[in-house]
Amino acid sequence: MASCFSINATALPQHHHGKVNYRSNKKCLGSVRNLVKTTGVASVVSAPQESLQKGNWVKLICGASFEDVVDIRNLSLVYTLAGVDCIDCAADASVVNAVNEGIEAAREIVYLRKPWVMISVNDDEDLHFRKAEFDPEECPLDCSRPCETICPASAISLHQHQSTTEFSHGTETLNLLKGGVINERCYGCGRCSPVCPYDKIRMALYTRDAAVTAELLKRKDVDAIEIHTSGRQTAPFEGLWDDLRNSTGYLKLVAVSLPYSGDSTISSMNTMYAMMEPHLPCLNLWQLDGRPMSGDIGRGATRESIAFAARLAAVEDKPHGFFQLAGGTNAHTVEGLKKKGLFQTTLVAENSKDNRSMPPSTASSHALIGGIAYGGYARKIVGRVLSSMQSQHGLARIEDYPEHLLEALANALDLVGTVKCYDPCT
C-alpha cells in the first residue's frame, strides 16, 4: 500500500525565534488533527491486546538506556498520535513520567486510546544496558573526533577549553578538550568505541535494580514490563522473575526479549515460560531481537529479526504467547515479512488464557507475528525534526511548534502505517 503522508513545509507559518505565535499554532494544530483524521488512525487503531491478535501491534522503543526526558516526551506525543500500541522506555521514574506526559499531551490534541507504557530491565549483562565512557582530557587536540560524527543520538559533544595551571617556574595555559558523553542521551549502541583512533572509549555495563523496578510496576501508569535476557542461561532470568513476580499482578503484559542463539533458543523460551506461568496473570510476549540498535543503519539491518521469525514459524513446539520483531527493524521490515509469508498470517491459538483476553469473534486464532517494535529507526526519522526544532527554539514542547509536529507526525505515520495499513490516499 502506497504511503502519501506528505506536508508542504513551505506553506506552514513560521515562528519568530524565541517567540510562540499562538494564532499560527491554533491553525497548525488543526492541520495535525486533520492529518490524524484523514489517515484514519482512530478507525484503525484498536485496543493493544487486539492489535497483537490481528498482527498489527506497533511498539515504540525509546531505548532501555535512553533517558533524555525532553526528547522522550516529544517522541511519545508524536507516536501516540501515529497510533502505536505501546511505548517502551527505561525503568526510571522520571522517564516514565515523561512518556505519560507525552501521551496525555497527544490526547489533548486528538482523543485516541492510550498506548501501554512498558519499562525495560535486564537479568544480566546486555548490550541495551550500557553507556559509553571516556575522559575528554585524554583526547589529543588534533583528533578528528569520529565519535561525535558516528553517534546516532548526538550523545557526544567535545569542545576546546583553556586551563591555567601553576608550576614552580610560573603559570602555564593549556588547551584541553572538555565535554564528552552526554549520559542521558547515550543508549549504548557502541558505534563510537571501534572508531576511536586512540582506543579511549569504554562501554560500561549495568543492571537495573530489581527492587526499584518492582516499585515502578505498582504505578497505575505502567502497564507492561520487558525483561532482556541472553536466553543462553535461564538462572539469571529465574532470579529476576522471582524478585518481580509479586508485582506482576498490576500488569497487562509481560515481554521477554532475547536474540536467536542457536538450536537451544526455542527450548530456553519454553523453559522460561514454565518459570513464569504459575505467577503470570496477564498476556505474555516474546520479542525476537535480531540485530540490536541497528534499524537506522540501513535496509539490511532488519534481516536478522526476520530470520528469527522464520525459524520460529518452522518449529512445532512454539513457546506460549505472542511474538514481536525488534532489533534492526525499519521501513523495510514489513516488506521482508511479506516475502517470507509471515506478515499478518494466522496461527491457531492453543491456550485458553489468551482467548479469555480476546473478543469472542477472534478468540480461535491470532497472528503468527503479533507486530513490530521500532527503536533506532523510529527515533531517527522523528529525531531529525526534534533537532531542527531545538536548533531554532531550544528545548521545547513540540506542540508549541505545530509545523514541526506536523512534519514529525507525517514521518511517524509513514512508518507505523506499514503495519497498521493506514490508507491516507483514499
XYZ file of C-alpha atoms in Angstrom:
426
model
C 0.000 0.000 0.000
C 1.455 3.332 -1.014
C 2.128 5.931 1.633
C 1.455 9.592 0.975
C 1.764 11.338 4.316
C 3.190 14.497 2.780
C 3.136 18.060 4.054
C 4.052 21.298 2.399
C 6.529 22.732 4.877
C 6.998 25.961 2.911
C 3.302 26.756 3.249
C 3.340 26.497 7.019
C 3.615 29.671 9.095
C 6.983 30.168 10.738
C 7.544 31.385 14.305
C 9.963 34.158 15.151
C 12.931 32.802 17.079
C 12.180 32.508 20.787
C 8.565 33.590 20.388
C 5.500 31.373 20.140
C 2.851 32.517 17.672
C -0.325 31.164 19.273
C -2.611 32.174 16.413
C -0.479 30.275 13.925
C -0.247 27.392 16.393
C -4.019 27.017 16.517
C -4.183 26.781 12.732
C -1.308 24.321 12.554
C -2.734 22.117 15.303
C -5.886 21.983 13.195
C -3.728 20.572 10.398
C -2.345 17.973 12.808
C -5.861 16.907 13.812
C -6.893 16.763 10.183
C -3.900 14.558 9.288
C -4.778 12.093 12.048
C -8.422 12.108 10.956
C -7.844 11.704 7.210
C -5.290 8.959 7.814
C -7.955 7.024 9.679
C -5.856 6.406 12.793
C -8.864 6.376 15.145
C -10.789 3.898 12.982
C -7.845 1.502 12.529
C -6.301 1.643 15.995
C -7.741 -0.918 18.406
C -7.029 -1.904 21.992
C -3.391 -3.030 22.287
C -4.276 -6.657 23.028
C -6.483 -6.760 19.938
C -3.624 -5.389 17.847
C -1.471 -8.326 18.957
C -4.266 -10.658 17.941
C -4.594 -9.065 14.496
C -0.860 -8.835 13.859
C -0.777 -5.035 13.600
C 0.750 -4.248 17.011
C 3.379 -1.489 16.912
C 5.703 -0.582 19.763
C 7.918 2.481 20.007
C 11.236 1.749 21.719
C 12.506 4.904 23.364
C 15.558 2.943 24.488
C 16.306 0.923 27.614
C 19.181 3.322 28.377
C 17.941 6.494 26.674
C 16.951 8.982 29.383
C 16.623 12.385 27.697
C 13.210 13.269 29.115
C 12.590 16.176 26.718
C 13.050 14.007 23.627
C 11.181 11.100 25.219
C 8.167 13.286 25.962
C 8.068 14.614 22.395
C 8.628 11.172 20.844
C 5.788 9.765 22.959
C 3.468 12.559 21.866
C 4.209 12.068 18.164
C 3.921 8.291 18.174
C 0.747 8.310 20.288
C -0.840 10.424 17.556
C 0.528 7.940 14.999
C -1.346 5.118 16.733
C 1.317 2.943 18.392
C 0.087 0.339 20.865
C 2.944 0.514 23.332
C 5.800 2.825 24.319
C 8.824 1.088 25.801
C 11.206 3.110 27.956
C 13.914 2.957 30.612
C 12.914 1.738 34.057
C 13.341 5.166 35.594
C 10.623 7.206 37.297
C 11.448 10.475 35.513
C 11.438 8.712 32.135
C 8.082 7.063 32.862
C 6.719 10.480 33.817
C 7.946 11.938 30.517
C 6.303 9.157 28.492
C 2.970 9.612 30.225
C 3.139 13.381 29.863
C 3.697 12.988 26.130
C 0.782 10.574 25.835
C -1.595 12.915 27.644
C -0.435 15.906 25.595
C -1.199 13.953 22.420
C -4.667 13.017 23.671
C -5.405 16.674 24.343
C -4.768 17.333 20.643
C -6.684 14.302 19.327
C -8.558 11.950 21.638
C -7.198 8.451 20.995
C -6.964 5.358 23.159
C -3.850 5.255 25.350
C -0.902 3.098 24.354
C 0.513 0.851 27.034
C 3.610 2.077 28.869
C 6.347 -0.552 29.199
C 9.578 -0.433 31.190
C 12.675 -2.432 30.212
C 15.033 -4.255 32.567
C 17.822 -6.823 32.230
C 18.641 -10.020 34.105
C 22.391 -9.880 33.366
C 24.893 -8.157 31.088
C 23.095 -6.913 27.974
C 24.011 -4.586 25.098
C 20.937 -2.442 25.717
C 22.101 -1.617 29.234
C 25.403 0.179 28.853
C 26.849 3.660 28.420
C 29.928 4.954 26.626
C 32.612 6.468 28.853
C 35.869 8.326 28.253
C 37.910 11.179 29.695
C 37.938 14.012 27.112
C 41.102 15.461 28.619
C 42.935 12.346 27.434
C 41.944 13.066 23.836
C 44.543 14.777 21.596
C 43.510 18.242 20.447
C 44.072 17.328 16.813
C 41.748 14.303 16.966
C 39.200 14.310 14.138
C 36.545 13.232 16.694
C 34.867 10.452 14.681
C 32.915 9.542 17.831
C 30.903 12.762 17.539
C 30.092 12.117 13.903
C 29.049 8.499 14.212
C 26.857 8.809 17.314
C 23.201 8.400 16.231
C 21.926 10.051 19.416
C 24.160 13.142 19.337
C 25.344 11.955 22.736
C 28.983 13.056 22.395
C 29.992 16.713 22.452
C 33.588 17.964 22.627
C 34.981 21.493 22.732
C 38.342 23.101 23.419
C 38.878 24.713 26.793
C 41.784 26.741 28.172
C 43.049 25.778 31.621
C 45.645 27.678 33.642
C 47.982 25.544 35.746
C 50.553 26.724 38.261
C 54.064 25.264 38.135
C 57.207 26.034 40.212
C 58.501 28.198 37.392
C 55.212 30.079 36.979
C 51.808 29.549 35.331
C 51.060 27.906 32.032
C 47.924 27.942 29.907
C 46.933 24.568 28.485
C 44.379 23.767 25.791
C 42.243 20.766 26.687
C 39.134 19.040 25.354
C 36.081 19.201 27.574
C 32.628 17.682 27.343
C 32.418 14.014 26.450
C 29.431 11.697 26.697
C 26.025 13.219 27.423
C 24.955 10.402 29.686
C 21.176 10.751 29.395
C 21.356 10.648 25.585
C 23.704 7.670 25.248
C 21.755 4.445 24.712
C 24.744 2.150 24.384
C 24.834 1.353 20.658
C 28.627 1.091 20.884
C 29.412 2.601 17.484
C 31.770 5.166 18.976
C 34.190 2.696 20.556
C 35.643 0.980 17.452
C 36.109 4.257 15.534
C 38.158 5.954 18.269
C 41.695 6.255 16.789
C 43.211 6.253 20.287
C 41.125 3.449 21.849
C 39.912 5.723 24.653
C 36.203 4.806 24.753
C 34.878 2.144 27.126
C 31.404 0.637 27.311
C 30.165 0.483 30.918
C 27.546 -2.218 31.529
C 24.951 -2.028 34.293
C 21.917 -3.925 35.567
C 18.636 -2.311 36.597
C 17.810 -2.656 40.289
C 15.066 -5.256 40.799
C 13.640 -3.612 43.935
C 13.286 -0.232 42.197
C 11.694 -1.954 39.208
C 9.205 -3.782 41.427
C 8.033 -0.464 42.868
C 7.681 1.067 39.395
C 5.445 -1.829 38.356
C 2.949 -0.815 41.039
C 2.342 2.553 39.394
C -1.022 2.946 37.689
C 0.657 4.472 34.632
C 2.944 1.463 33.979
C 1.216 -1.332 32.045
C 3.954 -3.727 30.994
C 7.497 -4.910 31.559
C 10.107 -6.278 29.203
C 12.910 -8.479 30.516
C 16.031 -8.583 28.358
C 17.902 -11.870 28.594
C 20.538 -13.707 26.581
C 18.495 -16.913 26.574
C 21.663 -18.960 26.888
C 21.331 -19.410 30.650
C 17.978 -19.297 32.391
C 19.224 -18.978 36.001
C 19.610 -15.141 35.859
C 16.130 -14.878 34.355
C 14.647 -17.055 37.090
C 16.327 -14.937 39.761
C 14.943 -11.679 38.384
C 11.493 -13.168 37.849
C 11.413 -14.313 41.489
C 12.200 -10.723 42.531
C 9.474 -9.223 40.340
C 6.654 -11.742 40.299
C 4.828 -10.274 43.289
C 4.451 -7.017 41.341
C 3.211 -8.527 38.063
C -0.404 -8.539 39.201
C -0.544 -4.862 38.240
C 0.418 -5.522 34.605
C -1.337 -6.135 31.311
C 1.682 -7.663 29.539
C 4.999 -9.333 30.352
C 7.501 -9.405 27.489
C 10.807 -11.233 27.222
C 13.399 -10.000 24.727
C 16.142 -12.295 23.516
C 18.339 -12.913 20.456
C 18.494 -16.122 18.448
C 21.355 -18.114 19.974
C 21.151 -21.382 18.090
C 19.133 -24.562 18.310
C 18.620 -24.227 22.061
C 16.738 -20.922 21.746
C 13.220 -22.367 21.474
C 13.888 -24.781 24.330
C 15.112 -21.899 26.514
C 11.977 -19.904 25.704
C 9.779 -22.796 26.761
C 11.790 -23.203 29.967
C 11.406 -19.501 30.803
C 7.683 -19.639 30.140
C 7.404 -22.584 32.553
C 9.107 -20.409 35.180
C 6.704 -17.517 34.580
C 3.432 -19.347 34.073
C 2.464 -20.033 37.736
C 2.691 -16.299 38.523
C 1.661 -14.825 35.165
C -1.695 -13.060 35.500
C -1.563 -11.321 32.121
C -0.583 -11.745 28.480
C 2.973 -12.656 27.561
C 5.035 -11.674 24.541
C 8.394 -12.718 23.092
C 10.500 -10.006 21.469
C 12.601 -11.603 18.729
C 15.703 -9.423 18.867
C 17.604 -9.521 15.597
C 20.460 -7.037 15.307
C 20.186 -4.756 18.362
C 20.095 -0.993 17.955
C 20.746 -1.017 14.209
C 17.484 -0.164 12.449
C 18.758 3.295 11.494
C 21.826 1.898 9.708
C 20.188 0.676 6.526
C 17.895 -1.731 4.710
C 19.798 -4.902 5.548
C 19.712 -4.382 9.314
C 16.273 -5.974 9.531
C 17.294 -9.343 8.077
C 18.264 -10.983 11.364
C 14.930 -10.287 13.060
C 13.041 -11.654 10.043
C 15.277 -14.737 10.012
C 14.480 -15.297 13.709
C 10.759 -15.099 12.915
C 11.150 -17.575 10.058
C 12.935 -20.077 12.324
C 10.199 -19.740 14.909
C 7.499 -20.235 12.304
C 9.106 -23.512 11.225
C 9.017 -25.200 14.638
C 6.030 -27.017 16.080
C 6.810 -26.577 19.768
C 6.360 -22.813 19.816
C 6.525 -21.060 23.184
C 3.235 -19.791 24.563
C 2.470 -16.144 23.884
C 2.658 -13.501 21.201
C 5.717 -12.773 19.055
C 7.094 -9.396 18.046
C 10.105 -8.395 15.960
C 12.790 -5.945 17.104
C 16.490 -5.322 16.590
C 17.231 -3.745 13.200
C 13.575 -3.155 12.361
C 12.930 -0.294 9.949
C 10.814 0.756 6.969
C 11.774 -2.476 5.123
C 10.711 -4.950 7.822
C 7.104 -5.423 6.699
C 8.242 -5.974 3.110
C 10.667 -8.643 4.337
C 7.958 -10.368 6.384
C 5.643 -10.396 3.368
C 8.306 -12.084 1.244
C 8.535 -14.832 3.872
C 4.748 -15.103 4.082
C 4.830 -14.054 7.739
C 3.006 -10.711 7.743
C -0.418 -10.924 9.397
C -0.671 -14.664 8.810
C -2.824 -16.626 11.220
C -1.876 -19.133 13.902
C -4.476 -21.153 15.806
C -4.348 -20.204 19.492
C -3.995 -23.329 21.609
C -4.111 -21.821 25.091
C -7.340 -20.522 26.552
C -5.587 -17.885 28.675
C -5.037 -15.745 25.581
C -8.548 -16.454 24.355
C -10.157 -15.137 27.550
C -8.478 -11.784 26.877
C -9.695 -11.515 23.304
C -13.017 -10.737 21.608
C -15.142 -13.876 21.110
C -15.137 -13.415 17.331
C -11.347 -13.770 17.118
C -10.554 -15.987 20.102
C -9.895 -19.092 17.979
C -6.822 -17.733 16.222
C -4.243 -14.992 16.260
C -1.467 -13.659 14.062
C 1.743 -15.677 13.949
C 3.748 -12.445 14.339
C 1.889 -10.074 16.639
C 3.697 -6.982 15.435
C 6.866 -4.957 15.236
C 8.848 -2.797 17.658
C 10.741 0.147 16.189
C 13.604 1.802 18.032
C 16.593 3.473 16.387
C 14.836 3.998 13.068
C 11.687 5.415 14.692
C 13.764 7.814 16.760
C 15.857 8.824 13.745
C 13.005 9.874 11.472
C 11.361 11.969 14.192
C 14.614 12.957 15.864
C 15.682 14.926 12.783
C 12.642 17.132 13.263
C 13.239 17.464 17.006
C 16.847 18.502 16.358
C 15.737 21.111 13.848
C 13.164 22.473 16.296
C 15.688 22.649 19.121
C 18.282 24.387 16.963
C 15.726 27.111 16.258
C 13.883 27.325 19.570
C 15.946 25.488 22.203
C 14.397 22.805 24.406
C 10.694 22.925 23.700
C 7.408 21.057 23.695
C 6.756 20.020 20.122
C 3.069 21.003 20.283
C 4.180 24.611 20.827
C 5.651 24.481 17.310
C 2.995 22.592 15.368
C 4.709 22.974 11.994
C 7.431 20.719 13.423
C 4.810 18.433 14.963
C 3.089 18.088 11.602
C 6.345 17.128 9.894
C 7.287 14.657 12.649
C 3.825 13.093 12.617
C 3.920 12.604 8.848
C 7.191 10.703 9.232
C 5.822 8.605 12.099
C 2.643 7.758 10.192
C 4.703 6.570 7.239
C 6.394 4.026 9.495
C 3.506 2.953 11.720
C 1.217 2.828 8.701
C 3.201 -0.009 7.122
C 1.974 -2.254 9.950
C -1.385 -0.647 10.710
C -2.199 -0.463 6.988
C -3.412 3.121 7.091
C -4.557 4.350 3.707
C -4.307 8.155 3.586
C -4.808 8.187 -0.175
C -8.488 7.281 -0.002
